[in-house]
Every structure is written in C-alpha cells, then in structure tokens.
Short mmCIF file of C-alpha atoms in Angstrom, two decimals:
data_model
loop_
_atom_site.label_atom_id
_atom_site.label_comp_id
_atom_site.label_asym_id
_atom_site.label_seq_id
_atom_site.Cartn_x
_atom_site.Cartn_y
_atom_site.Cartn_z
CA MET A 1 -7.26 -24.10 -11.72
CA ARG A 2 -9.21 -21.65 -9.55
CA GLU A 3 -12.47 -20.23 -10.95
CA LEU A 4 -13.77 -16.72 -10.33
CA ILE A 5 -16.94 -14.94 -11.41
CA VAL A 6 -16.88 -11.30 -12.52
CA GLU A 7 -20.11 -9.32 -12.71
CA ALA A 8 -19.85 -5.84 -14.20
CA ASP A 9 -22.18 -3.01 -15.12
CA GLY A 10 -22.08 0.60 -16.20
CA GLY A 11 -24.55 3.39 -16.62
CA SER A 12 -24.97 6.90 -17.94
CA ARG A 13 -27.63 9.34 -16.83
CA GLY A 14 -28.25 10.96 -20.18
CA ASN A 15 -26.34 8.68 -22.57
CA PRO A 16 -24.05 10.49 -22.90
CA GLY A 17 -24.20 12.01 -19.46
CA PRO A 18 -22.75 11.59 -15.96
CA ALA A 19 -21.54 7.99 -15.96
CA GLY A 20 -20.08 5.37 -13.65
CA TYR A 21 -19.32 1.70 -13.48
CA GLY A 22 -19.30 -1.09 -10.94
CA ALA A 23 -17.80 -4.56 -10.82
CA VAL A 24 -17.64 -7.38 -8.30
CA VAL A 25 -15.54 -10.56 -8.16
CA LEU A 26 -17.44 -13.49 -6.65
CA ASP A 27 -16.49 -16.86 -5.25
CA PRO A 28 -18.37 -19.37 -7.43
CA VAL A 29 -19.03 -21.71 -4.50
CA SER A 30 -20.25 -19.39 -1.75
CA GLY A 31 -21.28 -16.44 -3.91
CA GLU A 32 -19.48 -14.11 -1.52
CA PRO A 33 -17.83 -10.97 -2.93
CA LEU A 34 -14.05 -11.13 -2.97
CA ALA A 35 -13.44 -7.68 -4.46
CA GLU A 36 -15.46 -4.68 -5.58
CA ALA A 37 -14.60 -1.82 -7.93
CA ALA A 38 -16.52 1.32 -8.80
CA GLU A 39 -15.76 4.74 -10.25
CA TYR A 40 -17.48 7.89 -11.45
CA ILE A 41 -15.98 8.57 -14.90
CA GLY A 42 -17.57 11.88 -15.86
CA VAL A 43 -19.62 12.33 -19.02
CA ALA A 44 -19.70 9.15 -21.12
CA THR A 45 -22.08 6.74 -22.83
CA ASN A 46 -23.61 3.62 -21.34
CA ASN A 47 -21.41 1.44 -23.53
CA VAL A 48 -18.18 3.14 -22.45
CA ALA A 49 -19.19 2.76 -18.80
CA GLU A 50 -20.03 -0.92 -19.36
CA TYR A 51 -16.64 -1.61 -20.90
CA LYS A 52 -14.81 0.25 -18.14
CA GLY A 53 -16.67 -1.83 -15.58
CA LEU A 54 -15.57 -4.99 -17.38
CA VAL A 55 -11.91 -3.89 -17.39
CA ALA A 56 -12.01 -3.03 -13.69
CA GLY A 57 -13.63 -6.36 -12.82
CA LEU A 58 -11.10 -8.37 -14.79
CA LYS A 59 -8.18 -6.50 -13.23
CA ALA A 60 -9.56 -7.10 -9.74
CA ALA A 61 -9.87 -10.82 -10.54
CA ARG A 62 -6.30 -10.90 -11.84
CA GLU A 63 -5.03 -9.38 -8.59
CA LEU A 64 -6.73 -12.16 -6.66
CA ALA A 65 -5.70 -15.07 -8.89
CA PRO A 66 -3.83 -14.38 -12.15
CA ASP A 67 -4.07 -18.03 -13.22
CA ALA A 68 -7.81 -18.33 -12.60
CA THR A 69 -10.48 -19.11 -15.15
CA VAL A 70 -13.00 -16.28 -15.18
CA ARG A 71 -16.69 -16.29 -16.01
CA VAL A 72 -17.83 -12.79 -16.89
CA ARG A 73 -21.54 -12.12 -16.46
CA MET A 74 -23.04 -8.88 -17.73
CA ASP A 75 -26.44 -7.58 -18.75
CA SER A 76 -24.90 -5.72 -21.72
CA LYS A 77 -25.62 -7.80 -24.82
CA LEU A 78 -23.29 -5.56 -26.80
CA VAL A 79 -20.25 -6.13 -24.56
CA VAL A 80 -20.87 -9.86 -24.17
CA GLU A 81 -21.28 -10.46 -27.90
CA GLN A 82 -18.36 -8.24 -28.90
CA MET A 83 -15.98 -9.76 -26.34
CA SER A 84 -17.11 -13.25 -27.35
CA GLY A 85 -16.11 -12.44 -30.94
CA ARG A 86 -19.59 -12.83 -32.40
CA TRP A 87 -20.16 -9.14 -33.11
CA LYS A 88 -17.70 -6.74 -34.71
CA ILE A 89 -16.49 -3.72 -32.77
CA LYS A 90 -17.06 -0.69 -34.99
CA HIS A 91 -17.27 2.31 -32.67
CA PRO A 92 -13.86 3.99 -32.15
CA ASP A 93 -14.55 4.53 -28.42
CA MET A 94 -15.12 0.83 -27.89
CA LYS A 95 -12.06 -0.59 -29.64
CA PRO A 96 -9.35 0.47 -27.15
CA LEU A 97 -11.53 -0.55 -24.21
CA ALA A 98 -12.21 -3.96 -25.72
CA ALA A 99 -8.50 -4.40 -26.43
CA GLU A 100 -7.66 -3.49 -22.83
CA ALA A 101 -10.20 -5.98 -21.50
CA ALA A 102 -8.90 -8.70 -23.80
CA GLY A 103 -5.36 -8.14 -22.55
CA VAL A 104 -6.04 -8.69 -18.85
CA PHE A 105 -6.25 -12.48 -19.08
CA PRO A 106 -5.40 -14.89 -21.91
CA ALA A 107 -8.52 -15.43 -24.01
CA SER A 108 -8.57 -19.12 -23.09
CA GLN A 109 -9.17 -18.25 -19.43
CA VAL A 110 -12.25 -16.03 -19.90
CA THR A 111 -15.82 -16.81 -20.95
CA TYR A 112 -18.71 -14.37 -21.31
CA GLU A 113 -22.34 -14.83 -20.43
CA TRP A 114 -25.30 -12.52 -20.80
CA ILE A 115 -27.59 -12.30 -17.76
CA PRO A 116 -30.78 -10.26 -17.25
CA ARG A 117 -30.48 -7.03 -15.28
CA GLU A 118 -32.23 -8.46 -12.24
CA ARG A 119 -29.38 -10.95 -11.86
CA ASN A 120 -26.75 -8.22 -12.02
CA LYS A 121 -27.93 -6.15 -9.07
CA HIS A 122 -24.64 -6.03 -7.19
CA ALA A 123 -22.65 -4.48 -10.04
CA ASP A 124 -25.61 -2.28 -10.96
CA ARG A 125 -25.78 -0.96 -7.42
CA LEU A 126 -22.04 -0.23 -7.40
CA ALA A 127 -22.36 1.71 -10.67
CA ASN A 128 -25.22 3.76 -9.24
CA GLU A 129 -23.29 4.41 -6.05
CA ALA A 130 -20.41 5.70 -8.19
CA MET A 131 -22.73 8.00 -10.15
CA ASP A 132 -24.35 9.23 -6.94
CA ALA A 133 -20.92 10.04 -5.53
CA GLY A 134 -20.01 11.88 -8.73
CA LYS A 135 -23.14 13.98 -8.42
CA ARG A 136 -21.83 15.12 -5.03
CA GLY A 137 -18.44 15.93 -6.51
CA ARG A 138 -16.78 12.89 -4.92
CA GLN A 139 -15.50 9.46 -5.83
CA TRP A 140 -17.02 6.21 -4.64
CA GLN A 141 -15.84 5.08 -1.21
CA PRO A 142 -15.80 1.35 -0.42
CA SER A 143 -16.33 2.04 3.29
CA THR A 144 -19.77 3.54 2.58
CA SER A 145 -20.95 0.98 0.03
CA THR A 146 -24.08 -1.06 0.74
CA ALA A 147 -24.12 -2.82 -2.64
CA ALA A 148 -23.33 -6.26 -1.22
CA LEU A 149 -26.17 -6.04 1.28
CA ASP A 150 -28.61 -4.53 -1.22
CA ALA A 151 -27.87 -7.20 -3.80
CA GLY A 152 -27.72 -10.14 -1.44
CA ALA A 153 -31.44 -10.53 -0.88
CA SER A 154 -32.31 -11.05 -4.52
CA ALA A 155 -29.16 -12.15 -6.38
CA THR A 156 -28.80 -15.83 -7.29
CA LEU A 157 -26.05 -18.15 -8.40
CA ASP A 158 -25.99 -20.03 -11.69
CA ALA A 159 -27.85 -23.00 -10.26
CA GLY A 160 -30.62 -20.76 -8.98
CA ALA A 161 -29.77 -21.27 -5.31
CA ALA A 162 -30.06 -18.22 -3.09
CA ARG A 163 -26.75 -16.44 -2.54
CA VAL A 164 -25.48 -16.60 1.02
CA VAL A 165 -26.31 -13.35 2.81
CA GLY A 166 -24.60 -12.16 5.97
CA ASP A 167 -21.21 -10.91 7.02
CA ALA A 168 -19.50 -10.27 3.71
CA ALA A 169 -16.12 -9.75 5.33
CA ALA A 170 -16.26 -13.13 7.06
CA GLY A 171 -17.35 -14.90 3.89
CA ALA A 172 -14.67 -13.23 1.85
CA ALA A 173 -12.09 -14.16 4.47
CA LYS A 174 -12.99 -17.81 3.94
CA ALA A 175 -12.75 -17.41 0.19
CA ARG A 176 -9.42 -15.62 0.47
CA ALA A 177 -8.15 -18.42 2.71
CA ALA A 178 -9.25 -20.93 0.07
CA LEU A 179 -7.39 -18.96 -2.60
CA THR A 180 -4.25 -18.91 -0.49
CA ALA A 181 -4.52 -22.63 0.26
CA ALA A 182 -4.82 -23.29 -3.45
CA GLY A 183 -1.66 -21.25 -4.08
CA THR A 184 -3.46 -18.69 -6.20
CA GLY A 185 -4.22 -15.89 -3.76
CA PRO A 186 -2.37 -12.65 -3.15
CA ALA A 187 -0.64 -13.71 0.04
CA GLY A 188 3.12 -13.66 -0.22
CA THR A 189 3.24 -11.86 -3.54
CA SER A 190 6.17 -9.47 -3.70
CA ARG A 191 6.23 -5.96 -5.03
CA ALA A 192 6.88 -6.16 -8.74
CA GLY A 193 9.49 -4.11 -10.50
CA THR A 194 10.98 -2.42 -7.46
CA GLY A 195 14.68 -3.10 -7.38
CA PRO A 196 17.27 -0.81 -5.78
CA VAL A 197 16.25 2.79 -6.21
CA ASP A 198 18.49 5.65 -7.22
CA THR A 199 18.26 8.59 -4.86
CA ALA A 200 17.64 11.06 -7.65
CA SER A 201 14.51 9.40 -8.98
CA ALA A 202 13.15 7.00 -6.39
CA GLY A 203 9.62 6.57 -5.16
CA THR A 204 6.19 6.98 -6.65
CA GLY A 205 2.62 6.82 -5.73
CA ARG A 206 -0.18 7.28 -3.35
CA THR A 207 0.56 9.12 -0.15
CA GLY A 208 -1.21 10.18 3.00
CA THR A 209 0.60 11.99 5.77
CA SER A 210 -1.46 11.98 8.93
CA PRO A 211 -3.97 10.03 10.98
CA ALA A 212 -6.62 12.46 9.79
CA ALA A 213 -5.82 11.69 6.18
CA THR A 214 -6.28 7.98 6.71
CA GLY A 215 -9.30 8.16 8.93
CA GLY A 216 -7.98 6.03 11.78
CA ASP A 217 -5.08 4.62 13.72
CA PRO A 218 -1.96 5.29 11.62
CA LEU A 219 -0.13 2.35 13.17
CA ALA A 220 -2.91 -0.11 12.41
CA PRO A 221 -2.53 -2.29 9.31
CA ALA A 222 -3.28 -0.17 6.27
CA PRO A 223 -6.45 -0.82 4.24
CA ASP A 224 -6.43 -2.93 1.10
CA ALA A 225 -6.52 0.14 -1.14
CA ALA A 226 -4.23 3.10 -0.59
CA ALA A 227 -5.02 6.76 -0.17
CA VAL A 228 -4.99 9.30 -2.97
CA PRO A 229 -7.69 11.42 -4.58
CA ALA A 230 -8.52 11.45 -8.28
CA ALA A 231 -7.07 8.05 -9.03
CA PRO A 232 -8.31 6.22 -12.14
CA ALA A 233 -10.28 3.53 -10.35
CA THR A 234 -11.46 2.45 -6.92
CA SER A 235 -11.86 -1.00 -5.51
CA ARG A 236 -12.11 -3.07 -2.36
CA ALA A 237 -11.11 -6.57 -1.49
CA ALA A 238 -13.11 -7.84 1.47
CA ALA A 239 -10.50 -7.91 4.23
CA ALA A 240 -9.73 -10.91 6.38
CA THR A 241 -10.58 -8.78 9.40
CA ALA A 242 -13.85 -7.00 10.07
CA ALA A 243 -12.19 -3.56 10.04
CA PRO A 244 -13.63 -1.41 7.22
CA PRO A 245 -11.31 0.19 4.67
CA VAL A 246 -10.41 3.82 5.31
CA GLY A 247 -9.04 6.68 3.25
CA TRP A 248 -9.59 7.32 -0.44
CA ALA A 249 -9.55 3.96 -2.17
CA ALA A 250 -7.67 4.41 -5.40
CA THR A 251 -7.05 1.29 -7.40
CA ALA A 252 -8.04 -2.31 -8.01
CA ASP A 253 -7.64 -4.55 -4.97
CA LEU A 254 -3.97 -4.92 -4.14
CA GLY A 255 -4.38 -7.07 -1.07
CA ALA A 256 -3.26 -6.13 2.42
CA PRO A 257 0.02 -4.18 2.28
CA ALA A 258 3.21 -4.75 4.19
CA THR A 259 3.12 -2.03 6.84
CA PHE A 260 6.40 -0.85 8.36
CA VAL A 261 6.16 0.86 11.73
CA LEU A 262 9.43 2.79 11.88
CA LEU A 263 10.89 3.44 15.34
CA ARG A 264 14.02 5.48 15.83
CA HIS A 265 16.03 4.08 18.73
CA GLY A 266 16.03 5.81 22.11
CA GLU A 267 18.59 8.42 23.13
CA THR A 268 22.26 7.71 23.72
CA ALA A 269 24.79 9.98 25.39
CA LEU A 270 25.59 11.41 21.93
CA THR A 271 21.98 12.24 20.98
CA PRO A 272 21.40 15.44 23.01
CA GLU A 273 24.78 16.76 21.90
CA LYS A 274 23.80 16.21 18.26
CA ARG A 275 26.97 14.33 17.42
CA PHE A 276 27.36 12.20 14.30
CA SER A 277 26.62 8.68 15.45
CA GLY A 278 26.53 6.17 12.62
CA SER A 279 27.84 2.71 11.96
CA GLY A 280 31.47 3.61 11.41
CA GLY A 281 32.87 2.98 14.86
CA THR A 282 30.62 4.71 17.42
CA ASP A 283 28.14 2.22 18.83
CA PRO A 284 26.89 3.74 22.09
CA ASP A 285 24.37 2.10 24.41
CA LEU A 286 21.05 3.65 25.35
CA SER A 287 21.26 6.28 28.06
CA PRO A 288 18.87 6.16 31.05
CA VAL A 289 16.62 8.55 29.12
CA GLY A 290 16.80 6.29 26.08
CA ARG A 291 15.81 3.24 28.13
CA ARG A 292 12.75 5.09 29.46
CA GLN A 293 11.88 6.10 25.91
CA ALA A 294 12.09 2.47 24.80
CA GLU A 295 9.70 1.50 27.62
CA ALA A 296 7.26 4.22 26.55
CA ALA A 297 7.38 3.02 22.93
CA ALA A 298 6.84 -0.55 24.09
CA ALA A 299 3.78 0.49 26.08
CA VAL A 300 2.09 2.30 23.20
CA LEU A 301 2.84 -0.48 20.72
CA ALA A 302 1.51 -3.09 23.13
CA ALA A 303 -1.67 -1.04 23.59
CA ARG A 304 -2.20 -0.82 19.84
CA GLY A 305 -1.58 -4.53 19.40
CA THR A 306 -0.84 -4.36 15.66
CA VAL A 307 2.85 -5.29 15.46
CA GLN A 308 3.42 -8.88 14.32
CA GLU A 309 7.19 -8.95 13.74
CA ILE A 310 10.22 -6.98 14.98
CA VAL A 311 13.28 -6.27 12.85
CA SER A 312 16.24 -4.31 14.20
CA SER A 313 19.43 -2.68 13.03
CA PRO A 314 22.50 -4.53 14.34
CA LEU A 315 23.75 -1.51 16.30
CA ALA A 316 23.51 -1.67 20.08
CA ARG A 317 21.13 1.25 20.59
CA CYS A 318 18.59 -0.35 18.24
CA ARG A 319 19.02 -3.87 19.59
CA GLN A 320 18.47 -2.59 23.13
CA THR A 321 15.38 -0.62 22.10
CA ALA A 322 14.02 -3.61 20.17
CA ALA A 323 14.68 -6.00 23.07
CA THR A 324 12.62 -3.84 25.41
CA ILE A 325 9.69 -3.85 23.01
CA ALA A 326 10.03 -7.55 22.19
CA ALA A 327 9.84 -8.44 25.87
CA ARG A 328 6.62 -6.45 26.20
CA LEU A 329 5.05 -7.87 23.02
CA GLY A 330 6.28 -11.44 23.43
CA LEU A 331 8.03 -11.42 20.05
CA ASP A 332 11.50 -12.30 18.81
CA VAL A 333 13.85 -9.80 17.18
CA ARG A 334 15.45 -10.41 13.79
CA ILE A 335 18.58 -8.43 12.94
CA GLU A 336 18.76 -6.78 9.51
CA ASP A 337 22.06 -5.19 8.51
CA GLY A 338 20.44 -3.25 5.66
CA ILE A 339 18.75 -0.80 8.06
CA ARG A 340 21.91 0.18 9.95
CA GLU A 341 22.78 3.87 10.17
CA THR A 342 25.03 5.68 7.68
CA ASP A 343 28.77 5.26 8.17
CA PHE A 344 29.88 8.84 8.85
CA GLY A 345 33.57 7.94 8.60
CA ALA A 346 35.90 10.56 10.03
CA TRP A 347 32.96 12.55 11.38
CA GLU A 348 31.83 9.86 13.83
CA GLY A 349 31.49 11.38 17.30
CA LEU A 350 31.87 14.97 16.06
CA THR A 351 29.29 17.73 16.26
CA PHE A 352 28.29 19.46 13.05
CA ALA A 353 30.35 22.51 14.07
CA GLU A 354 33.42 20.35 14.69
CA ALA A 355 33.01 18.65 11.32
CA ARG A 356 32.65 22.06 9.68
CA GLU A 357 35.85 23.28 11.31
CA ARG A 358 37.93 20.21 10.46
CA TYR A 359 36.47 19.21 7.07
CA PRO A 360 34.90 22.37 5.54
CA ASP A 361 35.22 21.38 1.89
CA GLU A 362 34.09 17.80 2.46
CA LEU A 363 31.10 18.95 4.48
CA ASP A 364 30.04 21.43 1.79
CA ALA A 365 30.25 18.69 -0.83
CA TRP A 366 28.24 16.32 1.39
CA LEU A 367 25.50 18.92 1.85
CA ALA A 368 25.40 19.64 -1.88
CA SER A 369 25.24 16.12 -3.30
CA PRO A 370 23.84 12.77 -2.11
CA LYS A 371 26.75 11.09 -3.92
CA ALA A 372 29.35 12.77 -1.72
CA ALA A 373 30.52 10.79 1.31
CA PRO A 374 32.21 11.85 4.53
CA PRO A 375 35.92 11.01 4.51
CA GLY A 376 36.10 7.24 4.85
CA GLY A 377 32.33 7.02 5.13
CA GLU A 378 29.16 6.29 3.17
CA SER A 379 27.17 8.58 0.85
CA PHE A 380 23.42 9.05 1.12
CA ALA A 381 23.15 7.61 -2.40
CA ALA A 382 24.77 4.39 -1.19
CA VAL A 383 22.50 4.33 1.86
CA SER A 384 19.46 4.81 -0.35
CA ARG A 385 20.38 1.84 -2.53
CA ARG A 386 21.01 -0.32 0.52
CA VAL A 387 17.77 0.70 2.24
CA ALA A 388 15.69 0.31 -0.94
CA ALA A 389 17.02 -3.20 -1.52
CA THR A 390 16.27 -4.09 2.11
CA ARG A 391 12.79 -2.60 1.80
CA ASP A 392 12.05 -4.78 -1.18
CA ARG A 393 13.20 -7.94 0.58
CA LEU A 394 11.18 -7.13 3.68
CA THR A 395 7.99 -6.17 1.85
CA ALA A 396 8.11 -9.40 -0.14
CA ARG A 397 8.71 -11.42 3.01
CA HIS A 398 6.07 -9.67 5.13
CA ALA A 399 3.24 -9.00 2.65
CA GLY A 400 0.01 -8.36 4.53
CA ARG A 401 1.75 -8.02 7.91
CA THR A 402 2.69 -5.16 10.24
CA VAL A 403 6.41 -5.12 11.04
CA LEU A 404 8.25 -2.91 13.53
CA LEU A 405 11.59 -1.70 12.15
CA VAL A 406 13.85 -0.37 14.93
CA THR A 407 16.39 1.71 13.10
CA HIS A 408 18.01 5.13 12.72
CA VAL A 409 17.49 8.64 11.38
CA THR A 410 18.85 8.14 7.86
CA PRO A 411 17.13 4.82 7.05
CA ILE A 412 13.77 6.11 8.30
CA LYS A 413 14.06 9.39 6.42
CA THR A 414 15.14 7.47 3.32
CA LEU A 415 12.13 5.15 3.46
CA VAL A 416 9.81 8.14 3.83
CA ARG A 417 11.56 10.07 1.07
CA LEU A 418 11.36 7.17 -1.36
CA ALA A 419 7.70 6.57 -0.51
CA LEU A 420 6.89 10.21 -1.23
CA GLY A 421 9.05 10.45 -4.34
CA ALA A 422 10.78 13.43 -2.72
CA PRO A 423 14.21 14.71 -3.84
CA PRO A 424 17.38 13.81 -1.92
CA GLU A 425 17.59 17.20 -0.25
CA SER A 426 14.37 16.41 1.62
CA LEU A 427 16.50 14.34 4.02
CA PHE A 428 17.67 17.64 5.51
CA ARG A 429 14.09 18.92 5.86
CA MET A 430 12.60 16.24 8.08
CA GLU A 431 12.69 16.27 11.87
CA LEU A 432 13.07 12.82 13.43
CA SER A 433 13.25 12.70 17.21
CA ALA A 434 14.71 9.92 19.31
CA ALA A 435 12.16 7.13 19.93
CA SER A 436 9.72 8.70 17.44
CA LEU A 437 7.28 6.57 15.45
CA SER A 438 6.58 6.77 11.73
CA ALA A 439 4.70 4.36 9.44
CA VAL A 440 4.66 3.48 5.74
CA ALA A 441 2.45 0.91 3.98
CA TYR A 442 3.76 -0.84 0.86
CA TYR A 443 1.48 -2.31 -1.82
CA ARG A 444 2.05 -5.09 -4.31
CA ASP A 445 2.11 -2.68 -7.27
CA GLY A 446 5.14 -0.86 -5.82
CA ASN A 447 3.29 2.13 -4.44
CA ALA A 448 3.47 3.33 -0.84
CA SER A 449 1.36 5.31 1.61
CA VAL A 450 3.04 7.38 4.33
CA ARG A 451 0.74 7.10 7.34
CA LEU A 452 2.71 8.75 10.15
CA LEU A 453 5.89 10.77 10.65
CA ASN A 454 7.82 11.65 13.82
CA ASP A 455 5.08 10.90 16.35
CA THR A 456 6.40 11.49 19.88
CA SER A 457 3.06 11.66 21.71
CA HIS A 458 3.93 8.52 23.71
CA LEU A 459 6.94 10.32 25.22
CA ARG A 460 4.96 13.15 26.79
#
C-alpha cells in the first residue's frame, strides 16, 4: 500500500483574527511535494485554521491515492492529540471539523505525529501566504507560491536526512509516475457521478471564458486546478510538465483534466446558405473554402503542439477536416458516432425560411422546447443525452490528455452549454462559425472549465 505524508498548519493574526491554512502532501522517499493547498478563511481562531488545514491536506492526499496510508505531521498538539483519540473534543467549533477530517480516510489508514514548528515550515509558509493574500483582498495563488523553495533549505525527513531541494515539478513528476506505476495515482480515473445529463438541469461548476481569464494559451492543457473565484479551497498538484498553473485555483488537486479542443468542420456548399445539414440524409463534402479552412486549422493546431488524440464525427465533412489535421499532426483519427450532428429529419437541406413555410407549427414547437423534434428527426434533449454520455466516455478514456474533437454546431454548443450549466435556450444564443475552435477542460470531480469559444483568428 502506498504511503503519503501530510503536513498541515494554520494561523490567525489576532486569535481570533484574519486566518489561513496551508497543507502539503509529500512523497516519503524523496520528500518532494506532490500537492499543496492553502486558503484565506477570514476571521477565525488558530485552532479552526489548523483543523481546516488538516482537512485540506487529507483531501489532497485522497485525490492522489485513496488507498494510501497517511502520516499526518502537525505542530498543533491539540489537533494531533484530539485526532489520535487521546484528548476529548469539547469546543463546538472543533467537533464538525474533526468529524470531517476523520471521514476523509478510514481511521486505520491515518496516523498522527506531533512535530516542532521548525519542522513544519512548508505548511507554515503556505498558511502565511494565504493570510498575506487575504490581507490584499485576494485568495492564495499556487502560481505565485514560494513555500516549497522557502521550506526546502531547512526542512528534514523523519530520518533527519536533508530534504531534496531543486526543481519541485520534476521531483513531483517522478513521484506521480511512481504512484501511477503502483496503480494508486490519479491517472485514468474517470469523472465520478456524471451519467447522461438532462437538458433542463445539466452542468455545474467552475468556468472561465477567455484566454485572458485563464492567463495563457486556451488550447494548451488546462492546469491541475480549475478557474473560479471564491471557491472553498485552493490547491496545486505539482504537474508532470514544468508549466506553472494558471487561473484561480479553486479546489484540492484534481489531477490534469481531459481537455477537449472542439473544432467545427469546414464549410460545405450548404453552410453559406444556412441550410439545415444534420445526420438525417444530407452528408455533403467540404467545399474548396472548407478545405482551405481545414488546412488553416491544421496549421494553428500544429503550431500549438498540444493535441494528442483526434476524434471525429462519422459524417464526411468532419472526417475530411479531421484527415487534413491528422496528416499535419501525424496522428490517427478515431470515429465517434456520439458526436454526430442532430438529425433534422424533414428539414434536412432546407433553409430556416423554407422550414418555417412548410412546417410552421412544428418549427414553433421546436424553438419552444428542447424535447420537440423536427418531423422524423431528433430533439435537442435527445442530442444532449447522447453527447453527455459520449463526453463521459471520452473524459474517462482521455484523463490528463488533450483531445481534438472534430464535430458539428449542436454537439459543440451542447458541450459548452452543459459545462456552463446554461439553460437549453442558450443553444440559440451562441455563434459558432465554420472551422471555429472552442475548448473545454473536464475534471475528475465532474466540473468543467470553458476555455475558448468560437475562435476564428486562424482563418483571417
């Protein structure tokens, strides 16, 4: 069974006063940090901050290896003795926090050890960074933390040997690889509790909507923690690459997400005429303009160099677009029926005006309800269930990887809508141009971060 070390600390400048906590998960062999967590929690006591640091540290360890044995080391005699069962918990503020900490792992997997403050410098530094950030009206940002470097020079392991100091990301990458090899790491873990989603209630979570919001390349693999302000906790797992996390880190380390780069196929002859072109009979090829658009998309994706897999709708316009990109990137294309376009039934090949003239009542019903389908076609509610189920399969299969999905207007809009938790009518309020790029990152807890929508800069 894998072993992890959790060091946690908390502080209050006033007791009670402005308070924060910090926690770090360490590899017991190398001493390298595998995950960090810190948060400014407002006005609280030292003891509350200490307990919150413990909870955050245990949760970060559970994300890395839920079956691990955990050694908790803290300089709070109170927390160590209470969690070890030697002291009673009398204060009403402590009881729910202690119960929460006790519920993270089975009691048989966790031991507690008191250490002097000078041996808890990493967690102490994280707690102070969190309180400093709170003083500025902000939350702690993992990308600006120097706790690992500050603590490295003086912190020691149990045996008294000096902790390895150097590139924390590289050391953590080795530790993460060891976790994966042992079958206990986060790689390959699927999103829990995210079955097919009803269009009326789908989607939750952390969202960012532009490159500015995420602080970098929106098509690059998303950071280990997603972007949202005012979340209950903040953490960082040291990534396997040297790239620093970006955005507002919001929760305990969830590992690298599955990132879907969403490419609408290039133009067909039907596209400029705005004709219904779904999967119900019309299957046009790319036009000359569409082929040039596919080449432009291939060029920008090759320049970014982040796509690791290509998945395409079975329809010809997507397969042709995907083939152009695959040839440029040197990748294969896998066909996925779940991301095909809506079947528009009797409206296939018609313009909106023609559908209005021939099927006025059916069109009004279709615009009014996601459960209404074109005559002989497919409703948006059915598409949403199909796309959500496909999303779940793909995110489980491609955890931690960046995948290009070459697909259509409705599947892309549906993925974005579900990620944002937007209502069904939002499908009619998004513009999605031919050969445009969008991107959504999916995390193991079921949340999503929209990183890009309808980017056509590569076509200009």
